[in-house]
CSV table of C-alpha atoms in Angstrom, one decimal:
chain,number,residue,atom,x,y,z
G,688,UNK,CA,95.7,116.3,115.4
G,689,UNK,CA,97.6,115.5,111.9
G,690,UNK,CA,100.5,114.0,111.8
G,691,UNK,CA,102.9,113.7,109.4
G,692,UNK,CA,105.5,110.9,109.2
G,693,UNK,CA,108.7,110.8,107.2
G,694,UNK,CA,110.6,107.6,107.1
G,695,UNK,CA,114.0,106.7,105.4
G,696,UNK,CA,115.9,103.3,104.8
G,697,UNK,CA,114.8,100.2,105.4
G,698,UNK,CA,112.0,97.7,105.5
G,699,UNK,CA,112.2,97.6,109.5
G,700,UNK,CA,112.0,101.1,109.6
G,701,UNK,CA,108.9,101.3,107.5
G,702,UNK,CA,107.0,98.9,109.7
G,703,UNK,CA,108.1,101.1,112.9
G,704,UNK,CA,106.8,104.2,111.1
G,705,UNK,CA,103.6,102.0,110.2
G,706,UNK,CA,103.1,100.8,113.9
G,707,UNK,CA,103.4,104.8,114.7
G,708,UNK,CA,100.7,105.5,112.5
G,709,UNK,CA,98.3,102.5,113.7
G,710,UNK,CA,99.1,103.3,117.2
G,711,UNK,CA,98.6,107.1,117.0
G,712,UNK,CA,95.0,106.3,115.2
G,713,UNK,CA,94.1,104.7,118.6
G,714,UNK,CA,95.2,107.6,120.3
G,715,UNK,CA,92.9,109.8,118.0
G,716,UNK,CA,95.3,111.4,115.6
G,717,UNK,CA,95.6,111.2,112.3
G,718,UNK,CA,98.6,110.7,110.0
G,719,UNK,CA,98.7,113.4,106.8
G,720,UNK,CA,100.4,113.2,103.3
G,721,UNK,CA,100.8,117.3,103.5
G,722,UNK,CA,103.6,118.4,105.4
G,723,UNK,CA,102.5,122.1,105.7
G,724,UNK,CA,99.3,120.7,107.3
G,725,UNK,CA,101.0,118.8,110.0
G,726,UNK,CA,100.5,119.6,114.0
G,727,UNK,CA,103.6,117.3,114.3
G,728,UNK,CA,106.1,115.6,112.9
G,729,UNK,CA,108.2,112.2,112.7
G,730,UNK,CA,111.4,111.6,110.9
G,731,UNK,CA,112.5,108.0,111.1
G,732,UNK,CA,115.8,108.6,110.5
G,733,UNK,CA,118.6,106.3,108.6
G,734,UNK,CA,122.2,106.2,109.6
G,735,UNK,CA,123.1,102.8,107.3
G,736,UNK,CA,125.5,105.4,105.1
G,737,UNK,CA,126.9,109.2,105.8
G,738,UNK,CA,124.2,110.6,103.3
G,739,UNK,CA,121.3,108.8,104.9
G,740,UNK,CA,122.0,110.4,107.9
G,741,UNK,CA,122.4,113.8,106.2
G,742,UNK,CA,119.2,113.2,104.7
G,743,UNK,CA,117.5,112.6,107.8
G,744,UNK,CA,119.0,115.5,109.7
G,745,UNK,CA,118.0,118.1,106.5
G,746,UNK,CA,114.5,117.1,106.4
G,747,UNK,CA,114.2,117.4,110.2
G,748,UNK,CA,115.4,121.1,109.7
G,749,UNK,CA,112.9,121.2,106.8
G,750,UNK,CA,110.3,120.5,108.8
G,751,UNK,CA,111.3,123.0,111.5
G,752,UNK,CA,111.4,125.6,108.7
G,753,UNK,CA,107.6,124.9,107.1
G,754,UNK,CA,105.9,124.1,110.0
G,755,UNK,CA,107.3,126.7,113.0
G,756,UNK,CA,105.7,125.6,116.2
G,757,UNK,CA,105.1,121.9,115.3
G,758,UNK,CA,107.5,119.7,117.4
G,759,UNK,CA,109.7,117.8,115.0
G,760,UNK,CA,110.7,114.0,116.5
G,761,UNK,CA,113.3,112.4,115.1
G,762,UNK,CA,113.5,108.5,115.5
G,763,UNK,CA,115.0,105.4,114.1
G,764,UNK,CA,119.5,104.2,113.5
G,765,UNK,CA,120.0,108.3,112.9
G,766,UNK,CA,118.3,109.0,116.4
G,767,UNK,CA,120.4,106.1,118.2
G,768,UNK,CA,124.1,107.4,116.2
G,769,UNK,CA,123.4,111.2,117.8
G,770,UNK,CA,122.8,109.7,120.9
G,771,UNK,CA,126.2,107.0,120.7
G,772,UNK,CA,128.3,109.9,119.1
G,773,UNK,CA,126.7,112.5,121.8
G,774,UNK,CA,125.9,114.5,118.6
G,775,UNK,CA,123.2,117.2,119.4
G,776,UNK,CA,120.2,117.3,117.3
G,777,UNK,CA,118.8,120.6,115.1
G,778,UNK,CA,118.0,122.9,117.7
G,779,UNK,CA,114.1,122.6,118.4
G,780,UNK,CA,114.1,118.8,117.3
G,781,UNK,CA,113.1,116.0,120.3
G,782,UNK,CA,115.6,113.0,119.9
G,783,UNK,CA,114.1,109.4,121.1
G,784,UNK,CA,116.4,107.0,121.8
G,785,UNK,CA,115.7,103.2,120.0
G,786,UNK,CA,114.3,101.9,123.3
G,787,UNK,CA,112.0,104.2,123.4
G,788,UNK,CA,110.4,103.2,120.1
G,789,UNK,CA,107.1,102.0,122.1
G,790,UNK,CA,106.8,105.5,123.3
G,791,UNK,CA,106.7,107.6,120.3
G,792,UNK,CA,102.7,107.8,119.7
G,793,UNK,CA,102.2,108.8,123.4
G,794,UNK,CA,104.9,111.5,123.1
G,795,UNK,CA,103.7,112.7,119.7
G,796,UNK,CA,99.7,112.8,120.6
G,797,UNK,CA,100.9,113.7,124.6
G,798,UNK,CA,98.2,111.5,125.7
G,799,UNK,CA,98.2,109.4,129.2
G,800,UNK,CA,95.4,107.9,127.8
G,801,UNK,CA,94.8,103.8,128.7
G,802,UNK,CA,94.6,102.7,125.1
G,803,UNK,CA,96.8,100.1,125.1
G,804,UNK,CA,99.8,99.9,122.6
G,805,UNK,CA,102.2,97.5,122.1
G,806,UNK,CA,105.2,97.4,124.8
G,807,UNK,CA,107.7,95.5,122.7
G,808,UNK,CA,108.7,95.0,118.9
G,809,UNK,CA,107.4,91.6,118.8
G,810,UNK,CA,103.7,92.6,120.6
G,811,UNK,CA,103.3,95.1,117.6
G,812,UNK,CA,101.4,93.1,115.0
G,813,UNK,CA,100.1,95.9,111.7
G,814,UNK,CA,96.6,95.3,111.2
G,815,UNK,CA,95.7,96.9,108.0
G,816,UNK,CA,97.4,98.2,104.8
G,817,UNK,CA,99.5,101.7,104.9
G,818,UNK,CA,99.5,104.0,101.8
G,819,UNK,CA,101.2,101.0,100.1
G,820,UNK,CA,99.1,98.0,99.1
G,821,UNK,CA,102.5,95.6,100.0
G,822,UNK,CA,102.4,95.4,104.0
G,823,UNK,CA,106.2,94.5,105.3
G,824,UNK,CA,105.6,92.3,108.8
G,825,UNK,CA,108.5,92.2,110.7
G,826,UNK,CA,109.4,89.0,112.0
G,827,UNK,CA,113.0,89.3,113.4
G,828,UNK,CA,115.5,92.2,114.7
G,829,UNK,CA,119.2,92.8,115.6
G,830,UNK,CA,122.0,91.6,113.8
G,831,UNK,CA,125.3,89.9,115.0
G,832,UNK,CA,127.3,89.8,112.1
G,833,UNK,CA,129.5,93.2,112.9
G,834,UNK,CA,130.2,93.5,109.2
G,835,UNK,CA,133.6,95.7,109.8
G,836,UNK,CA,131.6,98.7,107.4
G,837,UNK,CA,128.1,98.5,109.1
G,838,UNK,CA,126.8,100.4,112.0
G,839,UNK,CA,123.3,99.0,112.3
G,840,UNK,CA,124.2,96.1,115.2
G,841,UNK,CA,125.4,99.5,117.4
G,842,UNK,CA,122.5,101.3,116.7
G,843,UNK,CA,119.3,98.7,115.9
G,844,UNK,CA,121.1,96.2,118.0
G,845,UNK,CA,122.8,92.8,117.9
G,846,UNK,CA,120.9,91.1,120.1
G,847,UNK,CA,118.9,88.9,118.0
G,848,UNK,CA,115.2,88.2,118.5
G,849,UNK,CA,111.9,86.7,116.7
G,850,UNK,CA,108.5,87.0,116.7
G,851,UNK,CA,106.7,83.5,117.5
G,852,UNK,CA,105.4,81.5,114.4
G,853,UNK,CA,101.9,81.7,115.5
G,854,UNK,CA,101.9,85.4,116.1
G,855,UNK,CA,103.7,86.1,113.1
G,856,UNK,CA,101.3,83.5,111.4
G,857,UNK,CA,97.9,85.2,112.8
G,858,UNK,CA,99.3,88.7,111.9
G,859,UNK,CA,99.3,87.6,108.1
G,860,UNK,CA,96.1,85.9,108.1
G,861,UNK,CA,94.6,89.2,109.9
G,862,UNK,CA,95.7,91.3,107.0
G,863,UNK,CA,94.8,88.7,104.4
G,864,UNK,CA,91.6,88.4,105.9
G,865,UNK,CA,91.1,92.5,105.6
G,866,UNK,CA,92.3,91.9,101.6
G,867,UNK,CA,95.9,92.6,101.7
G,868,UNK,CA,97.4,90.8,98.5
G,869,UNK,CA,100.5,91.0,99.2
G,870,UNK,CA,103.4,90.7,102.2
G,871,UNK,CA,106.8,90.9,102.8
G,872,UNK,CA,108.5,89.1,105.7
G,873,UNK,CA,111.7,91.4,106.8
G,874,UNK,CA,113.7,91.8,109.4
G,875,UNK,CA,117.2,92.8,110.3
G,876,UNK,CA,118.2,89.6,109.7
G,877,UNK,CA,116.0,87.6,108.8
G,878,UNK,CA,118.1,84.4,108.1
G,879,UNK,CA,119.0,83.9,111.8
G,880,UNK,CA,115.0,83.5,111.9
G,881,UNK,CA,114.1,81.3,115.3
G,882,UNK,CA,117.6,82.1,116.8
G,883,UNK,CA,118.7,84.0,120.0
G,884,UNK,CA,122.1,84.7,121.9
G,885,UNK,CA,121.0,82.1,124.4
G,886,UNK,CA,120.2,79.1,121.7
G,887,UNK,CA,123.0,79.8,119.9
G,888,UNK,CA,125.3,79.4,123.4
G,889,UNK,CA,123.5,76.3,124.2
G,890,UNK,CA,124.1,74.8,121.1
G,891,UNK,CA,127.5,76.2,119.9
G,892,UNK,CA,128.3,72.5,119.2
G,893,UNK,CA,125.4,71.5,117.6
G,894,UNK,CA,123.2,72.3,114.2
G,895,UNK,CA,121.4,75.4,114.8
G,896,UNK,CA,117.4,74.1,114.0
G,897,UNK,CA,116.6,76.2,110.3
G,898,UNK,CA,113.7,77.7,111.4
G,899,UNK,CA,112.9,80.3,108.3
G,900,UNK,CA,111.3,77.3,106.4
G,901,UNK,CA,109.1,76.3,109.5
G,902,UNK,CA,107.6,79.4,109.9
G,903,UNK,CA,106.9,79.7,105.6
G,904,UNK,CA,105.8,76.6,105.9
G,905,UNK,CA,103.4,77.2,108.8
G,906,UNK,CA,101.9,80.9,107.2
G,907,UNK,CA,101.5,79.4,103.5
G,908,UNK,CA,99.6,76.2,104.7
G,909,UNK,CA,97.6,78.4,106.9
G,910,UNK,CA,96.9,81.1,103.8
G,911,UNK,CA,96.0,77.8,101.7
G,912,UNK,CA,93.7,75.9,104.0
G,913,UNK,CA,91.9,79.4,105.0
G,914,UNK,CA,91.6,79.8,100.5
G,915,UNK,CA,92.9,83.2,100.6
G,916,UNK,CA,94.8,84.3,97.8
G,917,UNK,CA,97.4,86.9,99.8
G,918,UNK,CA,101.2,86.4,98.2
G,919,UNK,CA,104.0,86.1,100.3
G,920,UNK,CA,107.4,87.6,99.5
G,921,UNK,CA,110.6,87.4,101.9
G,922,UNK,CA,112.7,90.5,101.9
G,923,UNK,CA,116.7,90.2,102.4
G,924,UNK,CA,118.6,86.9,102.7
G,925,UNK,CA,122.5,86.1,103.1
G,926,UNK,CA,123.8,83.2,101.3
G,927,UNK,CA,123.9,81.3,104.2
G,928,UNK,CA,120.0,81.0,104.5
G,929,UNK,CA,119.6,79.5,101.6
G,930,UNK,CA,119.3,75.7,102.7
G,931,UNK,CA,117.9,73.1,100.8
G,932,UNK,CA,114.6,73.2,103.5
G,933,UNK,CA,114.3,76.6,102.1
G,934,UNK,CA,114.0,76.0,98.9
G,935,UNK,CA,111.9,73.4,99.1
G,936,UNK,CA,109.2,76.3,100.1
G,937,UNK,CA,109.5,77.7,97.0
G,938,UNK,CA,108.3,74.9,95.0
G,939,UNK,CA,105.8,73.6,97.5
G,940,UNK,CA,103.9,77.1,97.7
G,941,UNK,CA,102.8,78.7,94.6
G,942,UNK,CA,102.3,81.9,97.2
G,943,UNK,CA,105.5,82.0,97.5
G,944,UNK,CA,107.2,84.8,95.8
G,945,UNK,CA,110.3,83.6,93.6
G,946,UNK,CA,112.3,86.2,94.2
G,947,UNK,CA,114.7,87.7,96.5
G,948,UNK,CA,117.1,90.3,97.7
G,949,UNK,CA,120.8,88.4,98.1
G,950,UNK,CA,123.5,91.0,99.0
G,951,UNK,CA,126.9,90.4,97.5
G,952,UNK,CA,128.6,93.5,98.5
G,953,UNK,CA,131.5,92.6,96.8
G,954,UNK,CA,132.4,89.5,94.3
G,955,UNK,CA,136.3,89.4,95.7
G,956,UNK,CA,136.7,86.9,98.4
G,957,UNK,CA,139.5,89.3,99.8
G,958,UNK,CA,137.2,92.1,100.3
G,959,UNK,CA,134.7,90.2,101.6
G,960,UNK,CA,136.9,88.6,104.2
G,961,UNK,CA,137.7,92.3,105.3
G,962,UNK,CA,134.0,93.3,105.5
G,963,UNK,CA,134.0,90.2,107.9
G,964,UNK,CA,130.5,88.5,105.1
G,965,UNK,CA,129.5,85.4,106.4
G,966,UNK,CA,130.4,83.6,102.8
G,967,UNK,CA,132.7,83.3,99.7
G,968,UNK,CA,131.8,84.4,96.2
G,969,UNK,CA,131.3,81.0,95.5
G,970,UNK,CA,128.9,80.3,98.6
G,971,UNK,CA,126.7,83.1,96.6
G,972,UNK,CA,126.5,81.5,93.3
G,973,UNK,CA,126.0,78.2,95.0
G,974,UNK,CA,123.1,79.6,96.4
G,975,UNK,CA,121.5,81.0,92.9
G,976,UNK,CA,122.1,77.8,91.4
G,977,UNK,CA,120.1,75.7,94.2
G,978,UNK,CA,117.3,78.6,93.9
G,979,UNK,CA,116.7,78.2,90.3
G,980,UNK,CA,117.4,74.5,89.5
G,981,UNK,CA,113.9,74.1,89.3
G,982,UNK,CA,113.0,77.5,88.1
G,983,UNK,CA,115.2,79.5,86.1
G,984,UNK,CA,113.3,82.3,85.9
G,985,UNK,CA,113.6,83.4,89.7
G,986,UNK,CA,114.5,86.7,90.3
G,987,UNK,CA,117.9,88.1,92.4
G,988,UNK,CA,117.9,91.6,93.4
G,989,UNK,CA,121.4,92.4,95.3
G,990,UNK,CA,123.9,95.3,96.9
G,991,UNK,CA,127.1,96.2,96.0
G,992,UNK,CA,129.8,98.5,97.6
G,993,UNK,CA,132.5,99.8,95.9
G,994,UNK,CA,134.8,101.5,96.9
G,995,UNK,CA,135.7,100.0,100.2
G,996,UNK,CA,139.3,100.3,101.8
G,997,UNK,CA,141.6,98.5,99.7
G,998,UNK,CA,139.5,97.5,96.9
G,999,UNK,CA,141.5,96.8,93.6
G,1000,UNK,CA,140.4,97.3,90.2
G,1001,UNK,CA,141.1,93.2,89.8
G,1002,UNK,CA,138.8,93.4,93.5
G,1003,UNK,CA,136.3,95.2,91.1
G,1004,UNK,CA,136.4,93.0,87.9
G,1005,UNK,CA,135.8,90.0,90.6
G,1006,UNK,CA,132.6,91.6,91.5
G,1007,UNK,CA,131.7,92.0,87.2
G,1008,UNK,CA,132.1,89.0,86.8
G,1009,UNK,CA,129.6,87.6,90.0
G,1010,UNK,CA,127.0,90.1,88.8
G,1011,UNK,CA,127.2,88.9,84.8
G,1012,UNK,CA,127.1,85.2,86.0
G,1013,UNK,CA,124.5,85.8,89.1
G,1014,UNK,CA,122.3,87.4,86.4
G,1015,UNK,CA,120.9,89.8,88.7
G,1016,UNK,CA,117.4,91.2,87.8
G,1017,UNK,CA,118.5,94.8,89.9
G,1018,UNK,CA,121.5,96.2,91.5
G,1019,UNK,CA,121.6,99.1,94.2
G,1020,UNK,CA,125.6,99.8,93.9
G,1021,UNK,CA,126.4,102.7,96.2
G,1022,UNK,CA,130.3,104.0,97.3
G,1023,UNK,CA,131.5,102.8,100.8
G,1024,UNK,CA,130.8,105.3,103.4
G,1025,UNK,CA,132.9,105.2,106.4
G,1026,UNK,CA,130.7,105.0,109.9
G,1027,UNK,CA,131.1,105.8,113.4
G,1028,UNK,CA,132.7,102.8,115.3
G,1029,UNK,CA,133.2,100.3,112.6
G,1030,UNK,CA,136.9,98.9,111.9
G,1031,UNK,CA,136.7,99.6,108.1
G,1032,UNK,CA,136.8,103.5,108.6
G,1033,UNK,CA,140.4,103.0,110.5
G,1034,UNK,CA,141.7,101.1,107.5
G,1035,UNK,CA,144.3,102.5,105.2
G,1036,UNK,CA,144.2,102.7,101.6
G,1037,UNK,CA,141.1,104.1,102.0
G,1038,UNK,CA,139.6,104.9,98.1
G,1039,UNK,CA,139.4,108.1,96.7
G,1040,UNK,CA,135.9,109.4,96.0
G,1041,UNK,CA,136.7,109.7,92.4
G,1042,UNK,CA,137.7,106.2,91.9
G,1043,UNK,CA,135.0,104.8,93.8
G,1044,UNK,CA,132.4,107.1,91.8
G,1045,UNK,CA,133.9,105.5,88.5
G,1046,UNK,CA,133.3,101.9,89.2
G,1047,UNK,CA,130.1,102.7,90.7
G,1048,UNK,CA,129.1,103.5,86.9
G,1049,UNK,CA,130.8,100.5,85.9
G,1050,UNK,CA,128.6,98.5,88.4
G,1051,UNK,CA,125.6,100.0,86.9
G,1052,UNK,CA,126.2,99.5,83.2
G,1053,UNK,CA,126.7,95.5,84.0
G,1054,UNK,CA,123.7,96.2,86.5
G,1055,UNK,CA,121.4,97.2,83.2
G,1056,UNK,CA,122.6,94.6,81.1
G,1057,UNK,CA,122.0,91.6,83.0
G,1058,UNK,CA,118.5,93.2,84.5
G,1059,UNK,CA,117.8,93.2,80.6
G,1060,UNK,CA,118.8,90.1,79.8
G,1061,UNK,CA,116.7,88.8,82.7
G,1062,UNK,CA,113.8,90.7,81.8
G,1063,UNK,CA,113.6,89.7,78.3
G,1064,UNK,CA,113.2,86.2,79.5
G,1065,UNK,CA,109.5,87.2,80.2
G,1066,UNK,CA,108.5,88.4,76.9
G,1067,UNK,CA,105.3,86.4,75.9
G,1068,UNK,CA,105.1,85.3,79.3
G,1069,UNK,CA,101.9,86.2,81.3
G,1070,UNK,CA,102.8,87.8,84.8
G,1071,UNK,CA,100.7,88.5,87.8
G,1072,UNK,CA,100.7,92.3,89.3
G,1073,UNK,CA,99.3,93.5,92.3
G,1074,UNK,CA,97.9,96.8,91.0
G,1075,UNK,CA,99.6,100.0,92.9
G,1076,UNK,CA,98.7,102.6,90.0
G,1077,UNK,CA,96.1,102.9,87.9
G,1078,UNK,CA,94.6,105.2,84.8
G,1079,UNK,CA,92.4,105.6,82.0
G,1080,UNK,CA,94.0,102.6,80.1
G,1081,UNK,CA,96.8,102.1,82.0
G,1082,UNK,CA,97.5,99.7,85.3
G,1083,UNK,CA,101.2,99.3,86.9
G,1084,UNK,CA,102.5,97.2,89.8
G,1085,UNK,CA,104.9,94.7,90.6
G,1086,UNK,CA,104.7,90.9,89.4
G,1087,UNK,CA,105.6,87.6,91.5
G,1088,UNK,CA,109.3,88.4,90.6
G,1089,UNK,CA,109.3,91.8,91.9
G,1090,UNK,CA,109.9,93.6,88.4
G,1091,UNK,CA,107.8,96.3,87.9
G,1092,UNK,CA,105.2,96.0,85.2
G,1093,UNK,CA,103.2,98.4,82.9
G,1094,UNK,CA,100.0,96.8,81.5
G,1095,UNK,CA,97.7,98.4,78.7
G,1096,UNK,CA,93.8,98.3,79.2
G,1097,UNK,CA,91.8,97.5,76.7
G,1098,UNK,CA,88.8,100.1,75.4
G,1099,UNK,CA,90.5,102.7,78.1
G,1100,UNK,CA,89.7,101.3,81.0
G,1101,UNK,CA,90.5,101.9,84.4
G,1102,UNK,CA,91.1,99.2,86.6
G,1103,UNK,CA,90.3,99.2,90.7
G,1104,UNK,CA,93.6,99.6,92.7
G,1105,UNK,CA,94.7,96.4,95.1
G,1106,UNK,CA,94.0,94.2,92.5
G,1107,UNK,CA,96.0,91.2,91.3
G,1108,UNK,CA,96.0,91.8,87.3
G,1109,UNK,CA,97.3,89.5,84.9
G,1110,UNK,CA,99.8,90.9,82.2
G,1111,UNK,CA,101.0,89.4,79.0
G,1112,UNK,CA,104.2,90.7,78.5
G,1113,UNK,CA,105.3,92.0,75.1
G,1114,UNK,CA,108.4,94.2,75.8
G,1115,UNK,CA,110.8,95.7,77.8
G,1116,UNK,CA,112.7,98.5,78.8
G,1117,UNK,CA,114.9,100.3,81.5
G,1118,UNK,CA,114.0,103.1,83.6
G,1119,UNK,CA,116.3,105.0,85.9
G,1120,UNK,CA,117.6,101.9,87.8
G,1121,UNK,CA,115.6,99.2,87.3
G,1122,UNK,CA,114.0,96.8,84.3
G,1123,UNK,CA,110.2,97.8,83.6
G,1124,UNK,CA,108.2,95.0,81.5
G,1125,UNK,CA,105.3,96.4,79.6
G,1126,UNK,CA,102.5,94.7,77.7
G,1127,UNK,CA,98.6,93.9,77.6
G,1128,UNK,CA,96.2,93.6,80.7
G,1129,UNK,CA,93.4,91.0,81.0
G,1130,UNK,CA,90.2,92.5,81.8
């Protein structure tokens, strides 16, 4: 049995789609590239903005259309908003609910066999790399932060939960063991790290324990003492996270990855009061100053909405200016998109679409020319790729600080795949929507 798996969004939704895949190989299927040889299908659906979910309900119909007769199951946030909005799915299309995510390989295969899969998120450890040589290990889900625009703590959940240090610890070394260079801790919100609803009512007068750096520091040593050479990246942090304890891992760990994903959403403090962030503008470029006093060069990759209910153009100019002095290496600007339950989609002054579609522009020229400016600081630099593409005289991948990197080969060469390369870097340029450094590969 083939089965073909189509996943949208997130980092947390790729790892579900990957356990789907690990778990249906124990259940003696077989995940395909070709959708027109598929016996089944999965669409791990994204609700996060009203095209997401669009996208996740047209490919669903897709798959009806090209493969008649193959049961299409749709999954993920999309799944869960049907089910909360008591939308009905495509007719012909099997809707499992969130809590049934530990069900999905069983459904799909329809085996009772006693092969035993993982009952709970945080049993599910991946074992082995994917299609992608960069293995995302979820350590943390749900979300309390009911953002007034965001629909993800109705449909992922706000209860928050983590996976134990030593099992999240033994999952990396099992994949750095089977010669995975690179991971990428994620979660839904991966800051609050260590805490649950319980802790956090116990302790309501007292320090919540950071535990983020503990668990960094506990995988890195381990990686280090075991001499394997596996790079670790973490995915998506608010401002908030970024304590002094963390980032003190940064310059401890030369596995560390110095880079990393720091939404703003908005540089006006107004706006982000009404989105109901947990910081100011200034919290933000607090924490890029503490992350590269010691290293300049680290990259900050971040999300913008524009657009929102009552955003002004001096709201807009607010959020220039953070971007131009946050010297973000990439930008993902997209127009606020009202959702299902969340108080931002009852506001008034809500923006036109025209309006919103002109600053998003405006939000990507500054995006280009501070990813530029922060690219060029590499020029005659040598970087370190873990190679994803590779051809007759050509090798690509991403370096330490997550910019994608073009290196020439020598004499025409082609270099193995899953390989870390070194690339001196002579140039740069920018392609679609990000910075792409080019330059000379060792051999």
């Amino acid at each position: 049995m083939k089965v073909f798996i189509y996943t949208l969004g997130c980092k947390v939704n790729e790892v579900d789609s990957e356990l789907y895949a690990q778990e249906m190989r124990l259940l003696g299927a077989e995940t395909t590239t070709t959708l027109t040889e598929a016996d089944a299908v999965i669409v791990n659906s994204c609700s996060v903005t009203n095209r997401a979910q669009a996208q996740s309900l047209q490919f669903a119909r897709r798959a009806l259309r090209e493969r008649p007769g193959a049961p299409v199951y749709l999954t993920g946030c999309g799944a869960a908003l049907l089910n909360l909005t008591r939308t009905g799915a495509p007719v012909g299309v099997t809707v499992v609910a969130m809590g049934d995510r530990a069900e999905v390989a069983r459904l799909v295969v329809g085996s009772g066999d006693t092969v035993q899969t993982a009952a709970r998120w945080v049993d599910g450890c991946i074992q082995r790399a994917g299609p992608r040589n960069r293995v995302d290990v979820r350590v943390q889900e749900g979300c309390d932060n009911m953002c007034t625009y965001c629909v993800v703590p109705f449909v992922r959940g706000a209860r928050l939960e983590s996976k134990a240090i030593d099992v999240a610890v033994d999952e990396v070394m099992g994949l750095a063991a089977a010669g995975v260079k690179e991971v990428v801790l994620t979660g839904t919100e991966i800051g609050k790290y260590g805490r649950t609803p319980l802790a956090l009512e116990e302790h309501a007068r007292e320090e919540v324990p950071d535990m983020l750096p503990v668990l960094l520091d506990s995988m890195l040593w381990a990686l280090e003492a075991a001499g394997l050479p596996t790079r670790v990246r973490v995915s998506s942090l608010n401002p908030d996270a970024i304590t002094e304890a963390l980032v003190s891992q940064f310059a401890n760990h030369a596995a560390l990855c110095p880079q990393l994903h720091l939404p703003l959403q908005s540089g006006s403090d107004a706006v982000l009061q009404r989105m109901r962030r947990p910081y100011a503008s200034k919290s933000l470029l607090d924490s890029v100053q503490r992350l590269r006093a010691d290293d300049p060069s680290f990259a900050l990759t971040t999300d913008v909405i524009v657009g929102f209910p009552g955003e002004t153009e001096q709201d807009l100019q607010a959020t220039l200016d953070v971007i131009r002095l946050a010297a973000f290496a990439k930008v993902h600007v997209f127009p606020y998109s009202p959702r299902p339950f969340t108080p931002a989609a009852r506001e008034d002054h809500q923006v036109s679409a025209g309006v919103a579609k002109d600053r998003l522009h405006r939000v990507l020229e500054a995006a280009e020319q501070t990813g530029m400016a922060f690219a060029r600081r590499f020029i005659g630099r040598d970087v370190t790729i873990v190679s994803e593409k590779s051809s007759l005289g050509e090798v690509e991948g991403y370096s330490e600080h997550y910019l994608w990197t073009e290196g020439h080969v020598c004499g025409n060469k082609m270099l193995e795949r899953d390989n870390f390369v070194v690339v001196h870097v002579e140039g740069c340029h920018f392609d679609g929507d990000r910075v792409v450094l080019s330059g000379s590969a060792a051999t």
